mmCIF file of C-alpha atoms and ligand atoms in Angstrom:
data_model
loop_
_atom_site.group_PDB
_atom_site.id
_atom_site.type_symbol
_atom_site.label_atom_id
_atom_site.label_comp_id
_atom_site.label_asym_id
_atom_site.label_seq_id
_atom_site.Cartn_x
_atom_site.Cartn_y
_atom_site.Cartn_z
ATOM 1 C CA UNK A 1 0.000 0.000 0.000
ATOM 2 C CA UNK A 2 1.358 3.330 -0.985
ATOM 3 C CA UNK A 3 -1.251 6.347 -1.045
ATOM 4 C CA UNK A 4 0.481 9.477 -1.023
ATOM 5 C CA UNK A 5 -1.762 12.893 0.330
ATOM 6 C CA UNK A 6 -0.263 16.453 -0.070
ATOM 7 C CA UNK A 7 -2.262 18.771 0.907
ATOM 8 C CA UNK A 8 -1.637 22.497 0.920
ATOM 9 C CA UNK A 9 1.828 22.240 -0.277
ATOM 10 C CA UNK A 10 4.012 25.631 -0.489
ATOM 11 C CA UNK A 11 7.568 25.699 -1.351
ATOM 12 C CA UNK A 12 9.384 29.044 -0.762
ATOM 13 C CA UNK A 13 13.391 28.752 -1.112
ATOM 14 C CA UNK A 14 15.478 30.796 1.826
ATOM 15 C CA UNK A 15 16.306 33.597 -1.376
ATOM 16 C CA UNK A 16 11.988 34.029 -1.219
ATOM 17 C CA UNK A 17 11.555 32.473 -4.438
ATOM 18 C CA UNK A 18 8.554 30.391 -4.235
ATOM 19 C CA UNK A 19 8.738 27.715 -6.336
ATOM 20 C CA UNK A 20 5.407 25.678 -5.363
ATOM 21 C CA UNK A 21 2.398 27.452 -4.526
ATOM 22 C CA UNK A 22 -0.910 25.031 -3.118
ATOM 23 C CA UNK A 23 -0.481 21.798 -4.613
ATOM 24 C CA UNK A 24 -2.923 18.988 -3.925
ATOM 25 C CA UNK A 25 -3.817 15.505 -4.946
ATOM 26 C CA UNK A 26 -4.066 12.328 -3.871
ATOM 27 C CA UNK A 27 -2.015 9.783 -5.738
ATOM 28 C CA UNK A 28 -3.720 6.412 -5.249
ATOM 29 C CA UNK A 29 -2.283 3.076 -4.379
ATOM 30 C CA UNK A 30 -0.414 1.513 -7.374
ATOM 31 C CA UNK A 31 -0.873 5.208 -9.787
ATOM 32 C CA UNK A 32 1.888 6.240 -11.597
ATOM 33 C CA UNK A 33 2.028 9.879 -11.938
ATOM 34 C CA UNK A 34 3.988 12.463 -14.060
ATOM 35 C CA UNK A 35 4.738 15.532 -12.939
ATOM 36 C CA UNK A 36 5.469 17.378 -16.555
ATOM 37 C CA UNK A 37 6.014 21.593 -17.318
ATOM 38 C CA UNK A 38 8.590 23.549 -18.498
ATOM 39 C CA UNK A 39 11.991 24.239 -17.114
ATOM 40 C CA UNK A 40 11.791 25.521 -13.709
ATOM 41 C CA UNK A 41 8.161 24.590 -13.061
ATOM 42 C CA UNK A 42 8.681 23.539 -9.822
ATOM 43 C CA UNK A 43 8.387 19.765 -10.494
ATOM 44 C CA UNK A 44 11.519 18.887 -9.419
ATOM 45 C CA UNK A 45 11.531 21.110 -6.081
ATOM 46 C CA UNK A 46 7.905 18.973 -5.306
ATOM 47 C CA UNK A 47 9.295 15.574 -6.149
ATOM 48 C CA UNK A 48 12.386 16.465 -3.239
ATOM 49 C CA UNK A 49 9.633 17.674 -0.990
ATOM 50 C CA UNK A 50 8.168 14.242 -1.162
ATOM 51 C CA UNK A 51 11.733 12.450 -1.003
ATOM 52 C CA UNK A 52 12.260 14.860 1.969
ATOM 53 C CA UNK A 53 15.140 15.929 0.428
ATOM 54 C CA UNK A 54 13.747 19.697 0.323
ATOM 55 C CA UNK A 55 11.754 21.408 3.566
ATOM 56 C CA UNK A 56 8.315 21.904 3.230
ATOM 57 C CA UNK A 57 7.673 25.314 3.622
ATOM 58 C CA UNK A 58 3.287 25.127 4.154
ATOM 59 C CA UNK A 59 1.218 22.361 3.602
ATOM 60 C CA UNK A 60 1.189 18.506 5.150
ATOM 61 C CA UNK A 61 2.017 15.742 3.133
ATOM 62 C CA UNK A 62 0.704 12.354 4.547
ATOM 63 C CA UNK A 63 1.724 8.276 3.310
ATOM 64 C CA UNK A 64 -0.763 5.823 3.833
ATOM 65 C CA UNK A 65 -2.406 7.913 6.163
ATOM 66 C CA UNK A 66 0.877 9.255 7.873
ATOM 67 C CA UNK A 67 1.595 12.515 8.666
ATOM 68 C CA UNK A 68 5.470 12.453 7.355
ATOM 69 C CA UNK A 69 5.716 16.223 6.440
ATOM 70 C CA UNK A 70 8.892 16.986 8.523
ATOM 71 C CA UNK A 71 10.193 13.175 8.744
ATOM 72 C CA UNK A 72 13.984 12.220 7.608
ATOM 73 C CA UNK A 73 14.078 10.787 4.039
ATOM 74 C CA UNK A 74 15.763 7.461 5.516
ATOM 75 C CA UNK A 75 11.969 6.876 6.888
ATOM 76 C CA UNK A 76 10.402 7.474 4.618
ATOM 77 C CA UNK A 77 10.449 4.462 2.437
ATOM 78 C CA UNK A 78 10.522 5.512 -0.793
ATOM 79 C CA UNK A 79 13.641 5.534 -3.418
ATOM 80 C CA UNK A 80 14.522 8.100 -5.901
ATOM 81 C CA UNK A 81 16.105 7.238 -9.609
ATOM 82 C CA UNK A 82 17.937 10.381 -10.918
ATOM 83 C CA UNK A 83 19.004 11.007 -14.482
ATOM 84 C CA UNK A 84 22.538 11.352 -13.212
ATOM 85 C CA UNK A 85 22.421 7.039 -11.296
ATOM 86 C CA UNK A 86 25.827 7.638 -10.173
ATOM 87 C CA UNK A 87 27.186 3.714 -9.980
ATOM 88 C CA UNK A 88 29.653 2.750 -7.995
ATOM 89 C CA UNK A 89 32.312 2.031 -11.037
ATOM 90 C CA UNK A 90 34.450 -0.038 -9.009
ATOM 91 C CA UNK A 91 31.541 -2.748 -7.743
ATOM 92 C CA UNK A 92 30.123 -5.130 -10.109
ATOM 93 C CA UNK A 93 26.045 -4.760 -10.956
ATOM 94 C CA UNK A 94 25.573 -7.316 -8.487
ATOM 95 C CA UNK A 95 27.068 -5.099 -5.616
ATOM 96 C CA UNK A 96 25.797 -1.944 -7.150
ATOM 97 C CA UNK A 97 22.672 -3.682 -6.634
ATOM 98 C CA UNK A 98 23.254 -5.057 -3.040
ATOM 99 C CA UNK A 99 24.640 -1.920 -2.220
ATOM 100 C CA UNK A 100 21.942 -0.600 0.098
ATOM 101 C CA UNK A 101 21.384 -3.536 1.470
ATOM 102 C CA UNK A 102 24.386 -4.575 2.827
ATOM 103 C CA UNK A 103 25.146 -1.298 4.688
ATOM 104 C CA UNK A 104 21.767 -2.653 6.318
ATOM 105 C CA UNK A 105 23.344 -4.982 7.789
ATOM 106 C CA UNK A 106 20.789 -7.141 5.857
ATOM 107 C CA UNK A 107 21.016 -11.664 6.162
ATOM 108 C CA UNK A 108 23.094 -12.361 3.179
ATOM 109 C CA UNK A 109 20.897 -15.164 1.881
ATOM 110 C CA UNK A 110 18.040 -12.722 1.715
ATOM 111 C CA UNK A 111 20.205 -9.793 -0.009
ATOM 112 C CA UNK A 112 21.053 -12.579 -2.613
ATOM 113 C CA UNK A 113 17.446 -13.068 -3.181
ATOM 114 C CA UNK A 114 16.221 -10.155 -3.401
ATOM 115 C CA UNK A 115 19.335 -9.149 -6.349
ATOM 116 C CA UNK A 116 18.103 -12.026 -8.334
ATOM 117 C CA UNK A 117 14.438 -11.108 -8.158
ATOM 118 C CA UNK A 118 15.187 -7.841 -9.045
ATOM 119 C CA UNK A 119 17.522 -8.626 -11.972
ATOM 120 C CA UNK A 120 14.603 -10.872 -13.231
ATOM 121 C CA UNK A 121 12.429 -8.718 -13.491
ATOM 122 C CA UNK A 122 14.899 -5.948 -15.444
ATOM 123 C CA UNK A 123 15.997 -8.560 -17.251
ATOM 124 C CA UNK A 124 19.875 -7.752 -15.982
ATOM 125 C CA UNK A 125 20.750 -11.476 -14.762
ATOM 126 C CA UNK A 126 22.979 -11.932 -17.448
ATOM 127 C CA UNK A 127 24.846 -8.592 -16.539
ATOM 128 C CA UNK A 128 25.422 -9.594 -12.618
ATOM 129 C CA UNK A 129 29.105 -9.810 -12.550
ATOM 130 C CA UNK A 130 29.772 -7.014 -15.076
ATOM 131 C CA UNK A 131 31.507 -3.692 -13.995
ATOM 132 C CA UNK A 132 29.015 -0.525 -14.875
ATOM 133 C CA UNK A 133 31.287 0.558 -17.670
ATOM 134 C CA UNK A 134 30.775 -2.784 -19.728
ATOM 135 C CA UNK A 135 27.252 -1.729 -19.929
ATOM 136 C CA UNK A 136 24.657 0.476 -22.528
ATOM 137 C CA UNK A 137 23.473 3.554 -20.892
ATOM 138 C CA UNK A 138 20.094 1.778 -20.971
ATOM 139 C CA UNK A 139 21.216 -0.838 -19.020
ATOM 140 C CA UNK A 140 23.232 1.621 -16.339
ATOM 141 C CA UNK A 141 19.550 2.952 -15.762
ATOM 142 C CA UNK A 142 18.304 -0.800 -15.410
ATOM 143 C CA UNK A 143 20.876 -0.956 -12.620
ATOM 144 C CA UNK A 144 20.099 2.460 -10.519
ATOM 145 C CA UNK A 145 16.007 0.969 -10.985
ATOM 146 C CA UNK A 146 17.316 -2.072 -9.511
ATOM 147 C CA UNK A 147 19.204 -0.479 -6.754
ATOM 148 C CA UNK A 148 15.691 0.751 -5.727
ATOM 149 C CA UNK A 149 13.460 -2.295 -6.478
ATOM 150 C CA UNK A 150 15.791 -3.975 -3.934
ATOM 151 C CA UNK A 151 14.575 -2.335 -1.038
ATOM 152 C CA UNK A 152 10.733 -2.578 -2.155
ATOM 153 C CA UNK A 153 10.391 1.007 -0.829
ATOM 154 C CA UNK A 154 6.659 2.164 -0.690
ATOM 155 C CA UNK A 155 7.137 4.758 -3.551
ATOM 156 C CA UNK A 156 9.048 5.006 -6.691
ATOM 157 C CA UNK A 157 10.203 8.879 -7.507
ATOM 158 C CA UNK A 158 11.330 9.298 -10.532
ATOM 159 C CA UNK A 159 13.600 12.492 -11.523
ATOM 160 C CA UNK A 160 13.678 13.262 -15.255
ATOM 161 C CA UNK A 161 15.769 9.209 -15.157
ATOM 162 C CA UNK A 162 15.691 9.454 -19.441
ATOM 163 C CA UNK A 163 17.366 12.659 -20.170
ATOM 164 C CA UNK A 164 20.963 11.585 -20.407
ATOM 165 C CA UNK A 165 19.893 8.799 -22.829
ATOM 166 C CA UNK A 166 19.752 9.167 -27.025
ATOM 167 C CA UNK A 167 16.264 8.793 -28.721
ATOM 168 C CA UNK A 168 15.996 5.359 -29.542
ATOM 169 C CA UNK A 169 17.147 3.990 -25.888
ATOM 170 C CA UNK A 170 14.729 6.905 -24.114
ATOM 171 C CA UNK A 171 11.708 5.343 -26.151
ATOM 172 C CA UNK A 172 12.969 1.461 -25.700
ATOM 173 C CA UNK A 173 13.600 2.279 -21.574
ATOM 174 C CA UNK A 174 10.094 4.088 -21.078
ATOM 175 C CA UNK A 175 8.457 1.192 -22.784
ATOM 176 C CA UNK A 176 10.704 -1.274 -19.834
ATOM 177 C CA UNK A 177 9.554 1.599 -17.056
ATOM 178 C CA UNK A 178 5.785 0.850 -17.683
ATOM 179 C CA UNK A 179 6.580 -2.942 -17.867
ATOM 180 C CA UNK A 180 8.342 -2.371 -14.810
ATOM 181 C CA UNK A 181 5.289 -0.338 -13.247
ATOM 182 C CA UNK A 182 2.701 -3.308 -14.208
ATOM 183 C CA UNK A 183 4.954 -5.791 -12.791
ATOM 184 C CA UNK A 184 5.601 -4.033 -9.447
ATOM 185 C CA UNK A 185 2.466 -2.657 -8.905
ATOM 186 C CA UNK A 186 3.731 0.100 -7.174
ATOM 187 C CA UNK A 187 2.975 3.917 -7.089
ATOM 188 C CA UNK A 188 5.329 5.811 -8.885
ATOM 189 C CA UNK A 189 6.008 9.423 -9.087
ATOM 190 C CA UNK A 190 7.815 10.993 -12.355
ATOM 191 C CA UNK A 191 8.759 13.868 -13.279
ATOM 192 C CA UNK A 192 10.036 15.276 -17.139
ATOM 193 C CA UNK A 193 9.784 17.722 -18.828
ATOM 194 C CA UNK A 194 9.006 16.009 -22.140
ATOM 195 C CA UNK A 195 4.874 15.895 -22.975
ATOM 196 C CA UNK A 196 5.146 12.235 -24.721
ATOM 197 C CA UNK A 197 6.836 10.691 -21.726
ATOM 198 C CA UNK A 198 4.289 11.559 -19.557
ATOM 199 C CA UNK A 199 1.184 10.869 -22.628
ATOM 200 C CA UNK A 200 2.920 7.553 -22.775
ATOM 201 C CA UNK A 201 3.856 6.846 -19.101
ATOM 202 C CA UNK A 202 1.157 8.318 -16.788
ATOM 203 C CA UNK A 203 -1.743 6.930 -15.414
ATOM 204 C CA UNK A 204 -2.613 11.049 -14.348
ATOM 205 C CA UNK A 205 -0.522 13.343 -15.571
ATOM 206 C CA UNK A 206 -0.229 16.790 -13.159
ATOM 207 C CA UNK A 207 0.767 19.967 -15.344
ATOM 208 C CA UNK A 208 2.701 22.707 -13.854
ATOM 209 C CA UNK A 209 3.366 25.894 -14.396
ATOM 210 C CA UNK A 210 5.608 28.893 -13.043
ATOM 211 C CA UNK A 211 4.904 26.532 -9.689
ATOM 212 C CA UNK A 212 1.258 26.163 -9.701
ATOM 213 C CA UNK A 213 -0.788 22.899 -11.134
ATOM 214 C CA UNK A 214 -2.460 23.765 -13.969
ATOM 215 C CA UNK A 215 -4.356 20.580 -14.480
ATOM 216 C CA UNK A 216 -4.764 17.164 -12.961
ATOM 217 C CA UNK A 217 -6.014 13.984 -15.084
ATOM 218 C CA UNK A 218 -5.358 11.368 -17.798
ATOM 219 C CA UNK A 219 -3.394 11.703 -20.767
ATOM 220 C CA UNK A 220 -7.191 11.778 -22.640
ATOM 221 C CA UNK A 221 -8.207 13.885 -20.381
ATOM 222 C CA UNK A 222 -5.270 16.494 -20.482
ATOM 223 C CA UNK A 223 -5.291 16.097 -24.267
ATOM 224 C CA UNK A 224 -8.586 15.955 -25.439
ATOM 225 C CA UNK A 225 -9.810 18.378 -22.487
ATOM 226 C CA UNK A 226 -7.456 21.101 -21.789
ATOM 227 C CA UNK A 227 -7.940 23.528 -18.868
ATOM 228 C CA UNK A 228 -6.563 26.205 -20.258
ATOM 229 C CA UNK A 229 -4.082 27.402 -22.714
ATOM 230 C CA UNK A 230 -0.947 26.258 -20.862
ATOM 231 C CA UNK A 231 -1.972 23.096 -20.974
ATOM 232 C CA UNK A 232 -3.578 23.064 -24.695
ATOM 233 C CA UNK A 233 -0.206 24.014 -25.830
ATOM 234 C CA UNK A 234 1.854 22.256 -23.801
ATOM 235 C CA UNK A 235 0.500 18.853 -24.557
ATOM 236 C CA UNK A 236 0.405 17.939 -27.864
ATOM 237 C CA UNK A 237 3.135 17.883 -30.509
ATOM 238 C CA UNK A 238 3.031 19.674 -32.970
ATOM 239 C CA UNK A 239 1.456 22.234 -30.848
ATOM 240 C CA UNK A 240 -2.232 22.879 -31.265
ATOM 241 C CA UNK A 241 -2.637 26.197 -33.362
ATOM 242 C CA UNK A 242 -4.445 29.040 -31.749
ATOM 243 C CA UNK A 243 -6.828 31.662 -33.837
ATOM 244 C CA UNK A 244 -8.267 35.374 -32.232
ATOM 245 C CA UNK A 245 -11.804 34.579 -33.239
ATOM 246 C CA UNK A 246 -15.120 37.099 -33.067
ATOM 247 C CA UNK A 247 -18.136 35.374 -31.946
ATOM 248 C CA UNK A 248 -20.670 37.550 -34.115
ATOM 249 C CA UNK A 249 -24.278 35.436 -34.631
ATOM 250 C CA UNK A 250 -23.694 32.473 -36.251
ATOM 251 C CA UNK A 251 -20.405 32.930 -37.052
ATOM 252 C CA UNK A 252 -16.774 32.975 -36.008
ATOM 253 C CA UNK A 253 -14.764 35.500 -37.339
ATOM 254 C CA UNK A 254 -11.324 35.442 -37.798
ATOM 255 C CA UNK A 255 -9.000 38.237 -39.807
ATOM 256 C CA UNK A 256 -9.026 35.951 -43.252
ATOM 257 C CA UNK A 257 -12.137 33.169 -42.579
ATOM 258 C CA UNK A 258 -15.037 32.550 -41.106
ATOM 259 C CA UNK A 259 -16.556 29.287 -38.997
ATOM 260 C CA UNK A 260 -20.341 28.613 -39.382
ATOM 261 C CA UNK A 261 -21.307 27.347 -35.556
ATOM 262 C CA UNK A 262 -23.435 24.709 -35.384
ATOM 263 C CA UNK A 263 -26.392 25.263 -32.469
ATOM 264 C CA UNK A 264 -23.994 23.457 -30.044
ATOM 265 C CA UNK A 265 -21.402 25.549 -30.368
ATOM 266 C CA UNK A 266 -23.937 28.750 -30.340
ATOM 267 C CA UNK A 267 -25.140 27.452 -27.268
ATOM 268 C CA UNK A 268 -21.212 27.301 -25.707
ATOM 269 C CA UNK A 269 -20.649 30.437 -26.650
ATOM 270 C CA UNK A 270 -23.479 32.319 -25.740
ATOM 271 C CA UNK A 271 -21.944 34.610 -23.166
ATOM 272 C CA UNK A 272 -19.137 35.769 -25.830
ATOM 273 C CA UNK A 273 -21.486 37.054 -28.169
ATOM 274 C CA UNK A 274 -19.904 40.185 -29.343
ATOM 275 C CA UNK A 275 -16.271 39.440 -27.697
ATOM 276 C CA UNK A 276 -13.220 37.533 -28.717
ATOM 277 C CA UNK A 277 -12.558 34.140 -27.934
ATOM 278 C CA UNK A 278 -9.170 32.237 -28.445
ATOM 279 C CA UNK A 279 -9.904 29.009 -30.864
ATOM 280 C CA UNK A 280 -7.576 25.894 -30.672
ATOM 281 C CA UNK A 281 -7.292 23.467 -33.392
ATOM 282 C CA UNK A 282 -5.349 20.522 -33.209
ATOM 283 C CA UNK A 283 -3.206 19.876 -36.616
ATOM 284 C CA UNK A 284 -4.609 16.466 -36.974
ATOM 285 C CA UNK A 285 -8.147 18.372 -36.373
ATOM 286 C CA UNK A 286 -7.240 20.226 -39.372
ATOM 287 C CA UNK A 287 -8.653 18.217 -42.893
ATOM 288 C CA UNK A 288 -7.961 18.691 -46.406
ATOM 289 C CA UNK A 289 -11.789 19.598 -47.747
ATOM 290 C CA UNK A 290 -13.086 23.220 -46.546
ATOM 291 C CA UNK A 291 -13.529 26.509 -47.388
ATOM 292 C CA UNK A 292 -9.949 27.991 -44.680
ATOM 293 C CA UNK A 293 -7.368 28.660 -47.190
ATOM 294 C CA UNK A 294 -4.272 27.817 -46.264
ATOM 295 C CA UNK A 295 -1.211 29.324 -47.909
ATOM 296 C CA UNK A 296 1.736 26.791 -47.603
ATOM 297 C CA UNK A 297 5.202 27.732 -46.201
ATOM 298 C CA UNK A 298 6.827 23.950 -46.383
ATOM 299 C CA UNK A 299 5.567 20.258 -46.701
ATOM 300 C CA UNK A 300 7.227 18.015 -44.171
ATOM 301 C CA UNK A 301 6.338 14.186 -45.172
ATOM 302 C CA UNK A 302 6.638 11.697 -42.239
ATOM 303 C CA UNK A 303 5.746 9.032 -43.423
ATOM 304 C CA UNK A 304 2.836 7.783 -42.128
ATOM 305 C CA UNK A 305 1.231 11.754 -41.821
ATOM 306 C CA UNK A 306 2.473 14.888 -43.414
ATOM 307 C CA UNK A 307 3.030 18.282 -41.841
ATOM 308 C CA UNK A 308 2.052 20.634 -43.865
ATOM 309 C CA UNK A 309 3.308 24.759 -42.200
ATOM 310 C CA UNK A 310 1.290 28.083 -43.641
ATOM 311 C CA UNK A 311 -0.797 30.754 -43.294
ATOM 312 C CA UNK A 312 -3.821 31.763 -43.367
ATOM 313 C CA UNK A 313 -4.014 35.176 -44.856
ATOM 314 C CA UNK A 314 -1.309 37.439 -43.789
ATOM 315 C CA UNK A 315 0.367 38.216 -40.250
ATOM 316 C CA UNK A 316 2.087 36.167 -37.526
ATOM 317 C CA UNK A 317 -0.901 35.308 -35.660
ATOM 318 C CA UNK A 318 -2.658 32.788 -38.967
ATOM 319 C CA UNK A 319 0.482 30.326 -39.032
ATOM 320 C CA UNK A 320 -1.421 26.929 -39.015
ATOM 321 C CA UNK A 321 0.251 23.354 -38.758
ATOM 322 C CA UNK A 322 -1.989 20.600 -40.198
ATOM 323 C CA UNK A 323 -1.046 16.605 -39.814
ATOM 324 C CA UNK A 324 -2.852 15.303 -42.982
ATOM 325 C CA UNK A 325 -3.176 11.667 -43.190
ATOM 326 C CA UNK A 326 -1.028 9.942 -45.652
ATOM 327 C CA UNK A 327 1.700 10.593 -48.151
ATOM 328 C CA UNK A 328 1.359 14.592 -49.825
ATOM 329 C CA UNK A 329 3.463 16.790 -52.092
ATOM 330 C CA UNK A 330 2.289 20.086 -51.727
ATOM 331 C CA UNK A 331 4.678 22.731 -52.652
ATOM 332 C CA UNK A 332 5.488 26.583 -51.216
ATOM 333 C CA UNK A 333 3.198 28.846 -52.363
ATOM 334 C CA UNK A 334 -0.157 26.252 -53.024
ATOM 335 C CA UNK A 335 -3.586 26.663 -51.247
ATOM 336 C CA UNK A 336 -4.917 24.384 -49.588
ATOM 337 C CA UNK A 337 -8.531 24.891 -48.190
ATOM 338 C CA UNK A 338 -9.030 23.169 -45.501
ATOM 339 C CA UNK A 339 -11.779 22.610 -42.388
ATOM 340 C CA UNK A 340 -11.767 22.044 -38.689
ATOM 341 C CA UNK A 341 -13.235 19.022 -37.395
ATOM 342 C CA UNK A 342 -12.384 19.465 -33.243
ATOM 343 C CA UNK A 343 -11.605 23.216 -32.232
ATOM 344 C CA UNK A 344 -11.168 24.313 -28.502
ATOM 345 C CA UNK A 345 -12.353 27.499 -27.192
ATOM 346 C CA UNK A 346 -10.254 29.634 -24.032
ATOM 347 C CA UNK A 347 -11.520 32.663 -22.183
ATOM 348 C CA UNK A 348 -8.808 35.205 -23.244
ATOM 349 C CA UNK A 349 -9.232 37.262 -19.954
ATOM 350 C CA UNK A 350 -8.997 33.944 -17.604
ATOM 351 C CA UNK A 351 -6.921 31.455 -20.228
ATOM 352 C CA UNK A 352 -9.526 28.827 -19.229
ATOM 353 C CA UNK A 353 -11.345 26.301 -21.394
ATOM 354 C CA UNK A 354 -14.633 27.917 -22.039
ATOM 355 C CA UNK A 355 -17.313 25.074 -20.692
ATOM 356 C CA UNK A 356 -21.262 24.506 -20.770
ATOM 357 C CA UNK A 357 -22.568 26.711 -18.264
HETATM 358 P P1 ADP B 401 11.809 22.211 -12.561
HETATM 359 O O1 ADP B 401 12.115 20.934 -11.899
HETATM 360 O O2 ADP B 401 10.390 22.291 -13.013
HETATM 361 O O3 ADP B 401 12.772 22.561 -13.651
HETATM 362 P P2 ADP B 401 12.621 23.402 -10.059
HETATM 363 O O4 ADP B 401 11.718 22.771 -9.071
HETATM 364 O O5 ADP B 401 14.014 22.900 -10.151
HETATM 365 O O6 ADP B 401 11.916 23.386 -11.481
HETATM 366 O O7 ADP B 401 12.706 24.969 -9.777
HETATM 367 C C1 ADP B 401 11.554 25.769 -9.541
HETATM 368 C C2 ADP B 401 11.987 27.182 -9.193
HETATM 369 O O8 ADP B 401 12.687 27.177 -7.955
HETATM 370 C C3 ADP B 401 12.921 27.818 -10.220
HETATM 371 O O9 ADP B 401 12.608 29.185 -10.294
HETATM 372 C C4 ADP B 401 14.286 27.603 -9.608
HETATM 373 O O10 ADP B 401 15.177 28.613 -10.012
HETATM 374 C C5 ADP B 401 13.995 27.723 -8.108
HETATM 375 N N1 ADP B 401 14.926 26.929 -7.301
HETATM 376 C C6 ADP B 401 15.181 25.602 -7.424
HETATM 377 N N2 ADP B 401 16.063 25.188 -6.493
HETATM 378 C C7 ADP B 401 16.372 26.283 -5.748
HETATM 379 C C8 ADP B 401 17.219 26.518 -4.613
HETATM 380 N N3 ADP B 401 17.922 25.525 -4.054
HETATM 381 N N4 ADP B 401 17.284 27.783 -4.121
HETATM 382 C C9 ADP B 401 16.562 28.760 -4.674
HETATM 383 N N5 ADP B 401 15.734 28.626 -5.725
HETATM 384 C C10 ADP B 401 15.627 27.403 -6.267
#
């Protein structure tokens, strides 16, 4: 069992920066969370305040229940993979592994045990007697995971542990993280600052910004339901485009097209009549039949999609990026008219998703 409470939490640094202003949640038994934002977010300075690495300044944070707020980090059972794992480079896996264990004073027979179990399970039996150096970098982080899985600590925190690896390995080792969640059961706290590790990892993602949470929920949720503009353009790559838009009648109007709303949307909008909302439109929202032209800057082909970059009309605010299905060749300079199946709508006073009333 491993429910984690934080309640309240405030984090201001002795030079009065505040880096964490009133976070809450409840992180269930078994969850794995991502904590995901931009540089200097504050994710970081929360996951130490759990780890007890960092005082917290307000707030209470509670594990299964207990009130651990100002408690040591050594009991707090929980263990903490950093990007930089640090292995001891003169100890084999095995002893890197062991490691904690034995300056437990731990019964030999079970430390031996508990080394195999975890190598199972990271598939590192093979590598046992092997110095760090004779090992991938994917592997290394197999070995700082299995320094923690070895003391079956309560929670799992997680500190940006992909960033020092290259593309391929940072996509093969998240894939072996969620394995390694399913197979452990245990909660798990992460934190990155990449939006497809935590799409891909989290079971709720928590989005921060400049210190404060922006939104709590699932990758759907976060994705398809955006709080606010932060978060719409934060998650998501390529970014979702954004459009100044006049709510006039039945119509949106934007500098160089208009949007016929269907009663729905009328209805959603109601209170804007007359005012300007902020319209986000995913690029794989964006389809090739419509009546929006699009003027096109460059055609990138991926494959499986294209990314196609332009305008609409003139000015910095039109540029559009739309993921058409498929193989295309369109060239600089061609129109492409296009039409919005999924668009988002944001208060531009507040930032927030607009919502029925
Ligand atoms: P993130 O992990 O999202 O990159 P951090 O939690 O590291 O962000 O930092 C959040 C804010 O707190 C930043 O403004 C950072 O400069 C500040 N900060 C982090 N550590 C300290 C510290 N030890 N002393 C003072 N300010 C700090």
């Amino acid at each position: 069992m491993a429910q984690l409470s934080l309640r309240h939490i405030d984090k201001i640094y002795d030079n009065k920066v505040q880096a964490v202003y009133d976070f809450n949640m409840e992180v269930k038994d078994g969850e794995f969370i991502v904590l995901v934002g931009p540089s200097g977010c504050g994710k970081s300075t929360t996951l130490r305040m759990i780890a007890g690495l960092e005082d917290i300044t307000n707030g209470q944070l509670l594990l299964d229940g207990k009130d651990i707020t100002s408690a040591p980090p050594k009991d707090r059972d929980m263990a903490m993979v950093f990007q930089n794992y640090a292995l001891y480079g003169h100890m084999t896996v095995y002893e890197n592994m062991a490691f904690s264990l034995t300056l437990r004073k731990e019964d030999p027979n079970v430390i031996h045990k508990k080394v195999l179990a975890a190598a199972e399970i990271l598939d590192l039996t093979s590598q046992l007697n092997k110095k760090p150096s004779q090992l991938s970098g994917g592997q290394r982080q197999r070995v700082a995971m299995g320094r923690s899985i070895v003391r079956s600590p309560k929670l799992f925190l997680f500190d940006e542990p992909l960033s020092n690896l290259d593309a391929k390995l940072r996509s093969s080792t998240r894939r072996e993280i969620l394995l390694l969640h399913k197979r452990l059961g245990a909660t798990m706290l992460y934190v990155t600052h990449d939006q497809t590790e935590a799409l891909t990892l989290a079971d709720r993602i928590v989005c921060m910004s400049m210190g404060r949470v922006q939104q709590i929920g699932t990758p759907l949720e976060l994705y398809d339901t955006p709080a606010n503009l932060f978060v719409a353009s934060f998650i998501g790559l390529p970014p979702m485009n954004f459009f100044q838009v006049l709510v006039s009648g039945d119509e949106l109007f934007a500098p160089h097209f208009t949007v016929q709303m269907t009663p729905e949307l009328k209805q959603l909008l109601s209170e804007y009549q007359g005012k300007h909302v902020t319209m986000g439109v995913r690029p794989e929202n964006v389809v090739e039949n419509g009546t929006v032209p699009v003027l096109v800057n460059d055609n990138e082909n991926l494959g499986m999609n294209t990314l196609v970059h332009g305008h609409i009309g003139e000015g910095a605010d039109n540029r559009i990026t739309c993921k058409f299905k498929g193989w295309c060749d369109y060239k600089k300079g061609d129109v492409v008219n296009v039409s919005f199946t999924k668009m988002h709508f944001f208060d531009q006073e507040t930032g927030n998703r607009i919502v029925k009333a």
